[in-house]
Short mmCIF file of C-alpha atoms (C1' of nucleotides) in Angstrom, two decimals:
data_model
loop_
_atom_site.label_atom_id
_atom_site.label_comp_id
_atom_site.label_asym_id
_atom_site.label_seq_id
_atom_site.Cartn_x
_atom_site.Cartn_y
_atom_site.Cartn_z
CA MET A 17 -82.90 -44.84 -19.91
CA THR A 18 -86.31 -45.14 -18.02
CA SER A 19 -87.51 -42.79 -15.63
CA SER A 20 -87.64 -43.78 -11.68
CA ALA A 21 -84.74 -41.06 -12.08
CA LEU A 22 -82.42 -41.99 -8.47
CA ASN A 23 -79.22 -40.55 -10.09
CA THR A 24 -78.89 -38.44 -13.30
CA ASP A 25 -75.07 -38.27 -12.86
CA GLY A 26 -72.38 -40.24 -14.15
CA PRO A 27 -72.06 -42.89 -17.25
CA ILE A 28 -74.82 -44.47 -18.09
CA TYR A 29 -73.44 -48.29 -16.93
CA ARG A 30 -73.12 -47.46 -13.92
CA ARG A 31 -76.71 -46.00 -13.51
CA LEU A 32 -78.47 -48.87 -15.28
CA ALA A 33 -76.19 -51.20 -12.77
CA GLU A 34 -78.01 -48.89 -9.49
CA GLN A 35 -81.44 -49.52 -11.51
CA LEU A 36 -80.95 -53.02 -11.63
CA ARG A 37 -79.69 -53.10 -8.44
CA ALA A 38 -82.55 -51.37 -6.75
CA ALA A 39 -84.82 -53.82 -9.05
CA ILE A 40 -83.44 -56.99 -7.44
CA GLU A 41 -83.54 -55.49 -3.77
CA THR A 42 -87.03 -54.96 -4.28
CA GLY A 43 -87.75 -58.56 -5.62
CA GLU A 44 -88.63 -57.39 -9.10
CA PHE A 45 -86.06 -60.44 -10.11
CA ALA A 46 -86.34 -63.13 -7.87
CA ALA A 47 -83.19 -64.23 -5.68
CA ASP A 48 -81.03 -66.98 -7.31
CA GLY A 49 -83.40 -66.30 -10.68
CA PRO A 50 -82.73 -65.56 -14.17
CA LEU A 51 -82.02 -61.36 -15.31
CA PRO A 52 -83.75 -60.72 -18.72
CA ALA A 53 -81.43 -61.61 -21.76
CA GLU A 54 -78.82 -58.73 -22.35
CA ARG A 55 -80.91 -58.14 -25.48
CA ASP A 56 -83.89 -57.56 -23.87
CA LEU A 57 -82.46 -55.16 -21.22
CA ALA A 58 -80.75 -53.45 -24.56
CA LEU A 59 -83.93 -52.74 -25.43
CA ARG A 60 -85.83 -52.32 -22.51
CA TYR A 61 -83.64 -49.45 -20.84
CA GLN A 62 -82.83 -48.16 -24.77
CA VAL A 63 -79.18 -48.72 -24.96
CA SER A 64 -76.30 -50.78 -26.68
CA ARG A 65 -75.51 -54.21 -25.37
CA ASP A 66 -72.19 -53.29 -24.77
CA THR A 67 -72.94 -50.86 -21.95
CA VAL A 68 -75.81 -53.41 -20.70
CA ARG A 69 -73.03 -55.83 -20.18
CA LYS A 70 -70.29 -52.99 -18.54
CA SER A 71 -73.45 -53.27 -16.21
CA LEU A 72 -73.48 -56.32 -15.35
CA LYS A 73 -69.80 -57.04 -15.36
CA LEU A 74 -70.02 -54.25 -12.68
CA LEU A 75 -72.52 -56.04 -10.88
CA GLU A 76 -70.95 -59.50 -10.76
CA THR A 77 -67.78 -58.28 -9.24
CA ILE A 78 -69.50 -57.01 -6.43
CA GLY A 79 -71.16 -60.36 -6.05
CA VAL A 80 -74.68 -58.94 -7.23
CA VAL A 81 -75.14 -61.42 -10.15
CA TYR A 82 -73.20 -63.75 -11.67
CA GLY A 83 -73.36 -64.63 -15.89
CA ASP A 84 -73.43 -68.06 -17.04
CA HIS A 85 -72.38 -68.96 -20.72
CA GLY A 86 -75.07 -70.13 -22.82
CA ARG A 87 -77.76 -70.19 -19.72
CA GLY A 88 -78.12 -66.46 -18.52
CA THR A 89 -77.23 -64.20 -15.68
CA PHE A 90 -78.24 -64.59 -12.42
CA VAL A 91 -78.91 -63.14 -9.33
CA SER A 92 -76.09 -64.61 -6.73
CA PRO A 93 -77.60 -65.95 -3.55
CA PRO A 94 -78.07 -63.46 -0.73
CA ALA A 95 -75.19 -65.06 1.38
CA VAL A 96 -72.63 -64.02 -2.01
CA GLN A 97 -73.96 -60.63 -2.14
CA GLN A 98 -73.24 -59.92 1.68
CA MET A 99 -69.59 -60.88 1.74
CA SER A 100 -68.12 -58.33 -0.63
CA ARG A 101 -65.71 -56.77 1.12
CA PHE A 102 -64.95 -52.78 0.50
CA ILE A 103 -62.26 -50.31 1.60
CA ASP A 104 -64.55 -48.52 4.24
CA GLY A 105 -65.40 -52.34 5.29
CA PHE A 106 -66.47 -51.73 8.87
CA SER A 107 -69.44 -49.71 8.78
CA VAL A 108 -70.59 -51.55 6.26
CA ASP A 109 -69.84 -54.86 6.87
CA THR A 110 -71.71 -54.38 9.87
CA SER A 111 -75.29 -52.68 9.14
CA LYS A 112 -74.84 -55.39 6.39
CA ARG A 113 -74.99 -57.65 9.49
CA GLY A 114 -78.45 -55.93 10.75
CA GLU A 115 -75.97 -54.21 13.43
CA THR A 116 -74.89 -50.80 14.42
CA ALA A 117 -71.48 -49.84 14.22
CA GLY A 118 -70.26 -47.20 16.21
CA GLN A 119 -66.57 -44.81 16.98
CA THR A 120 -64.85 -43.35 19.93
CA VAL A 121 -62.30 -41.43 18.77
CA LEU A 122 -59.46 -41.40 21.45
CA SER A 123 -57.01 -39.19 20.54
CA VAL A 124 -55.37 -37.02 16.72
CA GLU A 125 -52.11 -36.31 17.50
CA GLN A 126 -49.24 -35.22 15.18
CA ILE A 127 -46.05 -37.09 15.75
CA PRO A 128 -42.67 -37.85 14.24
CA ALA A 129 -42.74 -41.51 12.11
CA SER A 130 -41.03 -43.93 13.64
CA ILE A 131 -38.27 -45.96 11.17
CA ALA A 132 -40.96 -48.66 10.75
CA ILE A 133 -43.72 -46.53 9.95
CA ALA A 134 -41.83 -44.30 7.59
CA GLY A 135 -40.77 -47.17 5.66
CA VAL A 136 -44.65 -48.41 5.17
CA LEU A 137 -45.39 -45.07 3.89
CA GLU A 138 -42.48 -44.56 1.83
CA ILE A 139 -41.42 -41.27 3.99
CA GLU A 140 -38.26 -40.27 5.47
CA PRO A 141 -38.11 -41.21 9.39
CA LYS A 142 -39.09 -38.33 11.84
CA ARG A 143 -41.57 -36.30 9.35
CA LEU A 144 -44.80 -35.42 11.06
CA ILE A 145 -47.72 -37.88 10.57
CA THR A 146 -51.16 -37.94 12.00
CA LYS A 147 -51.87 -40.92 14.28
CA VAL A 148 -55.69 -41.63 15.41
CA VAL A 149 -56.73 -44.15 17.98
CA ARG A 150 -60.07 -45.24 17.83
CA ILE A 151 -62.42 -47.70 19.74
CA ARG A 152 -64.57 -49.37 17.06
CA THR A 153 -67.93 -50.65 18.55
CA VAL A 154 -71.14 -52.92 17.72
CA ASP A 155 -73.96 -52.51 19.23
CA ASP A 156 -72.01 -50.16 21.38
CA ARG A 157 -69.82 -53.17 22.59
CA PRO A 158 -66.43 -52.09 22.41
CA VAL A 159 -64.71 -54.92 19.58
CA GLY A 160 -61.68 -53.81 18.14
CA LEU A 161 -58.94 -51.00 18.98
CA GLN A 162 -57.29 -49.13 15.72
CA GLU A 163 -54.38 -47.03 15.75
CA ALA A 164 -54.04 -45.38 12.09
CA TYR A 165 -51.04 -43.30 10.84
CA LEU A 166 -51.97 -40.81 8.00
CA ASN A 167 -48.83 -39.19 5.72
CA LEU A 168 -51.22 -35.97 5.11
CA PRO A 169 -49.98 -33.31 2.84
CA GLN A 170 -47.42 -31.28 4.93
CA ASN A 171 -48.42 -28.81 7.83
CA SER A 172 -51.81 -30.27 7.76
CA SER A 173 -53.81 -32.00 9.69
CA PHE A 174 -57.54 -32.08 11.30
CA THR A 175 -58.72 -32.02 14.95
CA LEU A 176 -60.35 -34.68 16.93
CA SER A 177 -63.97 -33.25 17.12
CA GLU A 178 -63.51 -32.82 13.08
CA LEU A 179 -63.31 -36.89 12.97
CA ALA A 180 -66.00 -37.11 15.20
CA GLU A 181 -68.36 -35.16 13.34
CA VAL A 182 -67.23 -36.56 9.69
CA GLY A 183 -67.23 -39.92 11.34
CA SER A 184 -65.51 -41.99 8.31
CA LEU A 185 -61.89 -40.97 8.36
CA TYR A 186 -62.36 -41.56 4.27
CA LYS A 187 -64.92 -39.01 3.94
CA LEU A 188 -62.64 -36.85 5.78
CA LEU A 189 -59.52 -37.53 3.61
CA ARG A 190 -61.64 -36.73 0.18
CA ALA A 191 -63.69 -33.92 1.61
CA ARG A 192 -61.04 -31.90 3.61
CA PHE A 193 -57.42 -33.10 1.45
CA ASN A 194 -58.61 -34.24 -1.92
CA ILE A 195 -57.43 -37.53 -1.32
CA SER A 196 -58.69 -40.45 -2.82
CA LEU A 197 -58.06 -44.04 -2.00
CA ALA A 198 -58.14 -46.57 -4.46
CA GLU A 199 -56.65 -50.00 -2.54
CA ALA A 200 -55.81 -51.27 0.35
CA LEU A 201 -53.48 -54.17 1.55
CA GLU A 202 -54.40 -56.66 4.57
CA SER A 203 -52.70 -58.80 6.86
CA LEU A 204 -54.77 -60.92 9.52
CA GLY A 205 -53.04 -63.01 12.09
CA ALA A 206 -53.73 -64.02 15.73
CA ILE A 207 -51.57 -62.33 19.12
CA ALA A 208 -52.53 -62.67 22.54
CA ALA A 209 -54.13 -59.27 24.23
CA GLY A 210 -51.59 -56.97 26.02
CA PRO A 211 -52.79 -55.30 29.38
CA GLU A 212 -53.39 -52.20 27.11
CA ASP A 213 -56.23 -54.50 24.98
CA ALA A 214 -57.27 -56.44 28.03
CA SER A 215 -58.60 -52.56 29.45
CA HIS A 216 -59.71 -50.82 26.75
CA LEU A 217 -61.38 -54.52 25.11
CA ASN A 218 -62.74 -55.50 28.15
CA VAL A 219 -60.74 -59.07 27.71
CA GLU A 220 -58.01 -60.70 29.90
CA GLN A 221 -54.68 -60.61 28.81
CA GLY A 222 -53.62 -63.47 26.60
CA SER A 223 -56.82 -64.17 25.60
CA PRO A 224 -57.05 -64.40 21.21
CA LEU A 225 -56.98 -61.61 18.90
CA LEU A 226 -57.75 -60.91 15.25
CA LEU A 227 -54.82 -58.70 14.09
CA CYS A 228 -55.45 -56.95 11.28
CA GLU A 229 -52.68 -54.63 9.28
CA ARG A 230 -53.82 -52.48 6.37
CA VAL A 231 -52.08 -50.14 4.34
CA THR A 232 -54.00 -47.78 2.03
CA LEU A 233 -53.06 -46.80 -1.17
CA SER A 234 -54.37 -42.88 -2.99
CA ASP A 235 -55.37 -43.38 -6.67
CA ARG A 236 -51.83 -42.92 -7.76
CA ARG A 237 -50.47 -46.32 -5.46
CA GLN A 238 -49.03 -43.37 -2.74
CA PRO A 239 -48.87 -45.19 1.04
CA ILE A 240 -51.89 -42.65 2.53
CA GLU A 241 -52.63 -44.91 5.98
CA TYR A 242 -51.02 -47.14 7.96
CA CYS A 243 -53.31 -49.11 10.40
CA VAL A 244 -53.04 -51.85 12.98
CA MET A 245 -56.28 -53.33 13.93
CA ARG A 246 -57.13 -55.74 17.35
CA TYR A 247 -60.47 -57.54 17.89
CA VAL A 248 -62.00 -59.46 19.92
CA SER A 249 -62.42 -63.13 19.29
CA THR A 250 -66.09 -62.79 18.73
CA TYR A 251 -65.32 -60.37 16.12
CA ARG A 252 -65.48 -62.07 12.55
CA TYR A 253 -63.79 -60.53 9.54
CA THR A 254 -65.40 -61.32 6.47
CA THR A 255 -64.43 -61.14 2.62
CA ARG A 256 -65.19 -62.96 -0.66
CA ILE A 257 -63.33 -64.43 -3.14
CA ASN A 258 -63.40 -64.64 -7.05
CA GLN A 259 -60.38 -64.85 -8.81
CA PHE A 260 -57.81 -67.80 -9.98
CA SER A 261 -54.38 -67.17 -9.89
CA GLN A 262 -53.84 -68.27 -13.05
CA LEU A 263 -54.76 -65.98 -16.03
CA THR A 264 -55.42 -68.93 -17.96
CA LYS A 265 -58.50 -70.43 -16.55
CA MET B 4 -50.67 -60.52 -32.43
CA THR B 5 -47.01 -60.59 -32.76
CA SER B 6 -45.20 -64.35 -32.24
CA SER B 7 -43.26 -65.29 -29.19
CA ALA B 8 -46.14 -68.21 -28.35
CA LEU B 9 -46.89 -68.74 -25.39
CA ASN B 10 -50.27 -69.57 -25.44
CA THR B 11 -52.58 -70.34 -28.26
CA ASP B 12 -55.57 -71.10 -26.72
CA GLY B 13 -58.27 -68.73 -25.36
CA PRO B 14 -59.34 -65.41 -26.52
CA ILE B 15 -56.60 -62.93 -27.75
CA TYR B 16 -57.50 -60.71 -24.93
CA ARG B 17 -56.38 -63.24 -22.56
CA ARG B 18 -53.65 -64.30 -24.57
CA LEU B 19 -52.45 -60.12 -25.08
CA ALA B 20 -53.16 -59.79 -20.53
CA GLU B 21 -50.12 -62.81 -20.49
CA GLN B 22 -47.94 -61.46 -22.89
CA LEU B 23 -48.42 -58.07 -21.38
CA ARG B 24 -47.61 -59.59 -17.93
CA ALA B 25 -44.70 -61.08 -18.92
CA ALA B 26 -43.22 -57.97 -20.55
CA ILE B 27 -43.61 -56.41 -16.71
CA GLU B 28 -42.19 -59.49 -15.55
CA THR B 29 -38.98 -59.52 -17.38
CA GLY B 30 -38.83 -55.61 -17.12
CA GLU B 31 -39.60 -54.38 -20.14
CA PHE B 32 -42.29 -52.15 -19.04
CA ALA B 33 -40.67 -50.43 -15.60
CA ALA B 34 -41.71 -51.28 -12.40
CA ASP B 35 -44.12 -48.24 -11.41
CA GLY B 36 -43.54 -46.77 -15.16
CA PRO B 37 -46.39 -46.32 -17.51
CA LEU B 38 -47.43 -48.52 -20.20
CA PRO B 39 -47.76 -48.21 -24.24
CA ALA B 40 -50.68 -45.77 -24.18
CA GLU B 41 -53.78 -47.92 -25.50
CA ARG B 42 -54.11 -47.28 -29.01
CA ASP B 43 -50.46 -47.62 -29.70
CA LEU B 44 -50.72 -51.32 -28.06
CA ALA B 45 -53.42 -52.21 -30.39
CA LEU B 46 -51.34 -51.30 -33.18
CA ARG B 47 -48.68 -53.35 -31.84
CA TYR B 48 -50.92 -56.22 -31.62
CA GLN B 49 -53.11 -55.90 -34.31
CA VAL B 50 -56.31 -56.11 -32.32
CA SER B 51 -58.69 -53.41 -31.81
CA ARG B 52 -58.51 -50.99 -28.76
CA ASP B 53 -61.32 -52.77 -26.84
CA THR B 54 -59.59 -55.90 -27.11
CA VAL B 55 -56.55 -53.92 -25.74
CA ARG B 56 -58.58 -52.49 -22.92
CA LYS B 57 -60.15 -55.90 -21.90
CA SER B 58 -56.64 -56.69 -20.83
CA LEU B 59 -55.70 -54.22 -19.20
CA LYS B 60 -58.93 -54.29 -17.24
CA LEU B 61 -58.05 -58.30 -16.70
CA LEU B 62 -54.33 -57.22 -15.70
CA GLU B 63 -56.12 -54.74 -13.43
CA THR B 64 -58.43 -56.75 -11.49
CA ILE B 65 -55.68 -59.10 -10.54
CA GLY B 66 -53.39 -55.77 -9.19
CA VAL B 67 -50.68 -55.69 -12.29
CA VAL B 68 -51.10 -52.82 -13.75
CA TYR B 69 -53.85 -49.61 -12.95
CA GLY B 70 -55.39 -46.90 -15.20
CA ASP B 71 -55.43 -43.33 -14.52
CA HIS B 72 -57.68 -41.59 -16.35
CA GLY B 73 -55.71 -38.39 -18.66
CA ARG B 74 -52.64 -39.42 -17.80
CA GLY B 75 -51.83 -43.30 -18.79
CA THR B 76 -51.93 -46.79 -17.10
CA PHE B 77 -49.45 -47.53 -15.19
CA VAL B 78 -47.39 -50.75 -13.68
CA SER B 79 -48.33 -51.30 -10.00
CA PRO B 80 -45.67 -51.47 -7.50
CA PRO B 81 -44.62 -55.18 -6.49
CA ALA B 82 -46.24 -55.00 -2.97
CA VAL B 83 -49.45 -54.67 -4.58
CA GLN B 84 -48.65 -56.97 -7.16
CA GLN B 85 -48.22 -59.82 -4.36
CA MET B 86 -51.05 -59.17 -2.66
CA SER B 87 -54.06 -60.53 -4.76
CA ARG B 88 -55.88 -63.13 -3.34
CA PHE B 89 -57.50 -66.55 -5.09
CA ILE B 90 -59.44 -68.86 -4.45
CA ASP B 91 -56.47 -71.90 -4.29
CA GLY B 92 -55.01 -69.25 -1.81
CA PHE B 93 -52.60 -71.35 0.48
CA SER B 94 -49.77 -72.50 -2.02
CA VAL B 95 -49.56 -69.69 -3.99
CA ASP B 96 -49.38 -66.86 -1.49
CA THR B 97 -46.62 -69.01 0.08
CA SER B 98 -44.86 -69.69 -3.04
CA LYS B 99 -45.08 -65.63 -3.75
CA ARG B 100 -43.37 -65.26 -0.37
CA GLY B 101 -40.30 -66.98 -1.50
CA GLU B 102 -41.38 -70.24 1.01
CA THR B 103 -42.30 -73.65 0.21
CA ALA B 104 -45.75 -74.82 0.79
CA GLY B 105 -46.38 -78.42 1.50
CA GLN B 106 -49.13 -80.77 2.81
CA THR B 107 -49.80 -83.97 5.22
CA VAL B 108 -53.32 -85.21 4.43
CA LEU B 109 -54.20 -87.06 7.50
CA SER B 110 -57.33 -89.09 6.35
CA VAL B 111 -59.88 -88.87 3.97
CA GLU B 112 -63.54 -90.20 5.02
CA GLN B 113 -66.99 -90.41 4.20
CA ILE B 114 -69.19 -89.34 6.86
CA PRO B 115 -72.86 -88.45 7.16
CA ALA B 116 -73.38 -85.10 7.30
CA SER B 117 -74.19 -83.28 10.67
CA ILE B 118 -76.84 -80.85 11.07
CA ALA B 119 -74.94 -77.49 11.10
CA ILE B 120 -72.82 -78.71 7.73
CA ALA B 121 -75.59 -80.10 5.90
CA GLY B 122 -77.22 -76.95 6.56
CA VAL B 123 -74.14 -75.13 4.92
CA LEU B 124 -73.55 -77.50 2.08
CA GLU B 125 -77.73 -77.08 1.84
CA ILE B 126 -78.18 -80.57 1.35
CA GLU B 127 -80.45 -83.03 3.76
CA PRO B 128 -78.69 -84.30 7.18
CA LYS B 129 -77.02 -87.69 7.23
CA ARG B 130 -76.40 -87.49 3.32
CA LEU B 131 -72.31 -88.97 2.71
CA ILE B 132 -70.17 -85.97 2.32
CA THR B 133 -66.35 -86.55 2.19
CA LYS B 134 -64.34 -84.85 4.90
CA VAL B 135 -60.52 -84.13 4.53
CA VAL B 136 -57.87 -83.33 7.25
CA ARG B 137 -54.98 -81.79 6.53
CA ILE B 138 -51.81 -80.61 8.00
CA ARG B 139 -50.60 -77.06 6.02
CA THR B 140 -46.76 -76.40 6.33
CA VAL B 141 -44.89 -74.16 5.09
CA ASP B 142 -40.94 -75.09 4.92
CA ASP B 143 -41.82 -77.98 6.13
CA ARG B 144 -42.85 -76.77 9.65
CA PRO B 145 -46.80 -77.11 10.49
CA VAL B 146 -48.57 -73.45 10.38
CA GLY B 147 -52.30 -74.76 10.22
CA LEU B 148 -54.60 -77.72 10.47
CA GLN B 149 -57.43 -77.62 8.25
CA GLU B 150 -60.77 -79.61 7.75
CA ALA B 151 -62.64 -79.59 4.62
CA TYR B 152 -66.43 -81.16 4.33
CA LEU B 153 -67.15 -81.70 0.58
CA ASN B 154 -70.09 -82.41 -1.32
CA LEU B 155 -69.45 -84.54 -3.80
CA PRO B 156 -71.68 -86.07 -6.33
CA GLN B 157 -73.89 -89.26 -4.92
CA ASN B 158 -71.57 -92.37 -4.56
CA SER B 159 -68.33 -90.93 -5.36
CA SER B 160 -65.62 -89.84 -3.74
CA PHE B 161 -61.32 -89.99 -3.82
CA THR B 162 -58.78 -91.74 -1.74
CA LEU B 163 -56.00 -90.33 0.52
CA SER B 164 -53.32 -91.28 -2.28
CA GLU B 165 -55.33 -90.16 -4.88
CA LEU B 166 -54.87 -86.61 -2.81
CA ALA B 167 -51.68 -86.86 -2.40
CA GLU B 168 -50.61 -87.52 -5.84
CA VAL B 169 -52.38 -84.04 -7.30
CA GLY B 170 -51.76 -82.27 -4.28
CA SER B 171 -54.66 -79.80 -4.90
CA LEU B 172 -58.15 -80.68 -4.37
CA TYR B 173 -59.38 -77.84 -6.84
CA LYS B 174 -57.60 -79.85 -9.34
CA LEU B 175 -58.93 -83.06 -8.54
CA LEU B 176 -62.34 -81.75 -8.39
CA ARG B 177 -62.22 -80.17 -11.74
CA ALA B 178 -60.02 -83.50 -12.82
CA ARG B 179 -62.28 -86.13 -11.26
CA PHE B 180 -65.45 -84.73 -10.96
CA ASN B 181 -65.83 -82.09 -13.40
CA ILE B 182 -66.54 -79.39 -10.84
CA SER B 183 -65.35 -75.91 -11.02
CA LEU B 184 -65.27 -73.31 -8.29
CA ALA B 185 -66.37 -69.63 -8.75
CA GLU B 186 -66.47 -68.32 -6.07
CA ALA B 187 -65.51 -68.48 -1.66
CA LEU B 188 -66.70 -66.88 0.87
CA GLU B 189 -64.26 -66.31 4.16
CA SER B 190 -64.93 -65.40 7.62
CA LEU B 191 -61.79 -64.79 9.99
CA GLY B 192 -61.65 -64.50 13.98
CA ALA B 193 -59.43 -65.51 16.53
CA ILE B 194 -59.70 -68.13 19.42
CA ALA B 195 -57.57 -70.12 21.53
CA ALA B 196 -55.91 -73.27 20.34
CA GLY B 197 -57.54 -76.81 22.13
CA PRO B 198 -55.31 -80.06 22.81
CA GLU B 199 -55.67 -81.40 19.44
CA ASP B 200 -54.56 -78.39 17.81
CA ALA B 201 -51.58 -77.85 20.76
CA SER B 202 -50.30 -81.45 19.28
CA HIS B 203 -50.71 -81.05 15.50
CA LEU B 204 -49.58 -77.21 15.51
CA ASN B 205 -46.89 -77.51 18.16
CA VAL B 206 -47.81 -74.64 20.10
CA GLU B 207 -49.27 -75.05 24.28
CA GLN B 208 -52.97 -75.33 24.49
CA GLY B 209 -54.55 -71.77 24.89
CA SER B 210 -51.95 -70.08 22.18
CA PRO B 211 -54.01 -67.59 19.80
CA LEU B 212 -54.73 -69.37 16.44
CA LEU B 213 -56.00 -67.28 13.35
CA LEU B 214 -59.20 -69.20 12.45
CA CYS B 215 -60.54 -69.15 8.87
CA GLU B 216 -64.08 -70.45 7.78
CA ARG B 217 -64.58 -70.70 3.99
CA VAL B 218 -67.98 -71.74 1.66
CA THR B 219 -66.55 -72.67 -1.53
CA LEU B 220 -69.21 -72.19 -4.48
CA SER B 221 -68.96 -73.99 -7.96
CA ASP B 222 -69.95 -71.91 -10.83
CA ARG B 223 -73.88 -71.95 -10.43
CA ARG B 224 -73.46 -70.97 -6.75
CA GLN B 225 -73.91 -74.23 -5.35
CA PRO B 226 -71.82 -74.65 -2.07
CA ILE B 227 -69.68 -77.66 -2.64
CA GLU B 228 -66.93 -77.48 0.47
CA TYR B 229 -67.22 -76.12 3.62
CA CYS B 230 -63.87 -75.64 5.32
CA VAL B 231 -62.57 -74.68 8.85
CA MET B 232 -58.65 -73.65 9.00
CA ARG B 233 -56.50 -73.07 12.00
CA TYR B 234 -53.28 -71.21 12.00
CA VAL B 235 -50.11 -70.70 14.15
CA SER B 236 -49.92 -66.69 15.12
CA THR B 237 -46.61 -66.75 12.84
CA TYR B 238 -49.15 -67.84 10.17
CA ARG B 239 -50.26 -64.57 7.85
CA TYR B 240 -53.18 -63.96 5.80
CA THR B 241 -52.56 -61.52 2.93
CA THR B 242 -55.68 -59.80 1.05
CA ARG B 243 -56.17 -56.54 -1.09
CA ILE B 244 -59.23 -54.61 -1.87
CA ASN B 245 -60.00 -52.52 -4.57
CA GLN B 246 -63.24 -52.05 -4.39
CA PHE B 247 -65.69 -49.83 -2.82
CA SER B 248 -68.99 -50.38 -1.08
CA GLN B 249 -70.84 -47.52 -3.33
CA LEU B 250 -71.88 -47.99 -6.74
CA THR B 251 -71.38 -44.09 -7.32
CA LYS B 252 -67.73 -43.38 -6.76
"C1'" DT C 18 -53.80 -28.19 -27.27
"C1'" DA C 19 -52.33 -32.62 -27.42
"C1'" DG C 20 -52.21 -36.93 -25.78
"C1'" DT C 21 -54.59 -40.18 -22.59
"C1'" DG C 22 -58.03 -43.01 -20.77
"C1'" DG C 23 -63.21 -43.52 -20.30
"C1'" DT C 24 -67.25 -44.03 -22.56
"C1'" DC C 25 -70.79 -45.85 -26.15
"C1'" DT C 26 -72.79 -47.39 -30.26
"C1'" DA C 27 -73.97 -51.19 -33.73
"C1'" DG C 28 -73.23 -54.97 -35.89
"C1'" DA C 29 -71.21 -60.03 -36.93
"C1'" DC C 30 -69.67 -63.76 -35.30
"C1'" DC C 31 -68.12 -67.36 -31.81
"C1'" DA C 32 -69.42 -71.13 -27.94
"C1'" DC C 33 -72.29 -73.23 -24.78
"C1'" DC C 34 -76.44 -74.67 -23.00
"C1'" DC C 35 -80.85 -77.20 -23.30
"C1'" DC C 36 -84.63 -78.54 -25.58
"C1'" DG D 26 -82.37 -74.92 -33.62
"C1'" DG D 27 -82.93 -71.03 -30.99
"C1'" DG D 28 -81.50 -68.25 -27.04
"C1'" DT D 29 -77.94 -67.28 -24.31
"C1'" DG D 30 -73.61 -65.27 -23.22
"C1'" DG D 31 -68.31 -64.32 -24.82
"C1'" DT D 32 -65.42 -61.88 -28.19
"C1'" DC D 33 -64.45 -58.90 -31.48
"C1'" DT D 34 -63.97 -54.99 -34.31
"C1'" DA D 35 -64.02 -49.95 -36.07
"C1'" DG D 36 -65.11 -45.72 -34.73
"C1'" DA D 37 -66.96 -41.77 -32.75
"C1'" DC D 38 -67.28 -38.67 -28.86
"C1'" DC D 39 -66.33 -37.42 -24.07
"C1'" DA D 40 -63.50 -36.39 -19.70
"C1'" DC D 41 -59.42 -35.53 -17.82
"C1'" DT D 42 -54.26 -34.11 -17.44
"C1'" DA D 43 -50.30 -31.84 -18.50
"C1'" DG D 44 -46.95 -28.76 -20.76
#
DNA sequence: TAGTGGTCTAGACCACCCC
DNA sequence: GGGTGGTCTAGACCACTAG
């Protein structure tokens, strides 16, 4: 590895990926232009070609570059680079569009799980879970009303002010309960705004809202969070797809 | 590789992945149970451990298994396996839910591109593009109205009956024009049904619809298709997220 | 401590693109 | 033909988990 030291921890291929992404962002490698050949990168950074390939593979999965057999590896168009979706999506998505994401935590409370939510979280009904209600804002305008139900370790919870301070629910889970989230399953649809939505989101009853349900799983695929979100019709949920249904291309 | 011959083409790691997935589906490896250790799989299938790892990595990205450092590789819960999203999503998603996907092609015509669509497809306005209007059905009930705008090679197009016969637009593009799609960018929101939506989808004007816009890119990241879809409120768009916003975990 | 997945290497050969 | 990414190998060592 050359100097320019930003991160000294983690595996080499990850650090190299960061360096390459930084080089792309600073324009060292032109948008939509080719990167140096893998063998050249290996020489330049003094690592094996396989390590270079791991870096490029990582960058490809997050939409920063793409490889084309026999031609080279290319920087993805800006539109593609902005469309990757992540578990902690809301703040990141919004800030990538040059807007400011915010939130107002309305309540944090412990309640017994309903049958429906117990089913989703794979726990027995009436077990105590933590319910969080938040309003999501973009540039200080309310865009979404969000209810999250968390299955935390028994007899543990957190307060409204703790969450408001840390800002991110996921950071709080990791720092406070050593829970790391690995995967999320989302389901999107459209519904008409009810009275509560109307007052919180400042829209008329019956107007169309984007409904998003999510189940978030830990690294061992235990359901940790069930979350229902309703967004105003000006909000856009964006995602990038780069997979095929068939194992056989 | 052992026998059981299903596919004899493609790289070894891909064929192995198919075999492993088949073994999971037949219950040879229990749901949520561990797979044999990588070194054992390498011995059993007479390939290097690295090739085994490539297979497992592929299965992990499509949500079939997940690895846990120091513990093993495990079969993903069924809910996760069903939630991967692919470019040719509609038919696959629907059939995975045990329903029957269908479509009615309303029209296929060549029109000059509007300024807006020319911009998205990165072509000059008024260039001839192909417009396809379809109604998507689930179990013969209309659920979505879909308009697609395709930038095909100059002076080439296809007919309504050709599309109706092949069924899949993506298969047609590949077979007829040798265009292979690599990536799609999607944007979802909610809108109120207009008069046209109301009549085609059999809903009332003003009722909430799920709006989905998509730009599909070729393997060289050229925009090939711009597509607008409107779905009734009972339809659900599902997706799986397994990435993090930070390169550094 | 033993077993597991994760990283890294050096080298070979194949498949594809373009001149 | 020469350059590119794609596949495969054999072996080494590290990091994590669990009994």
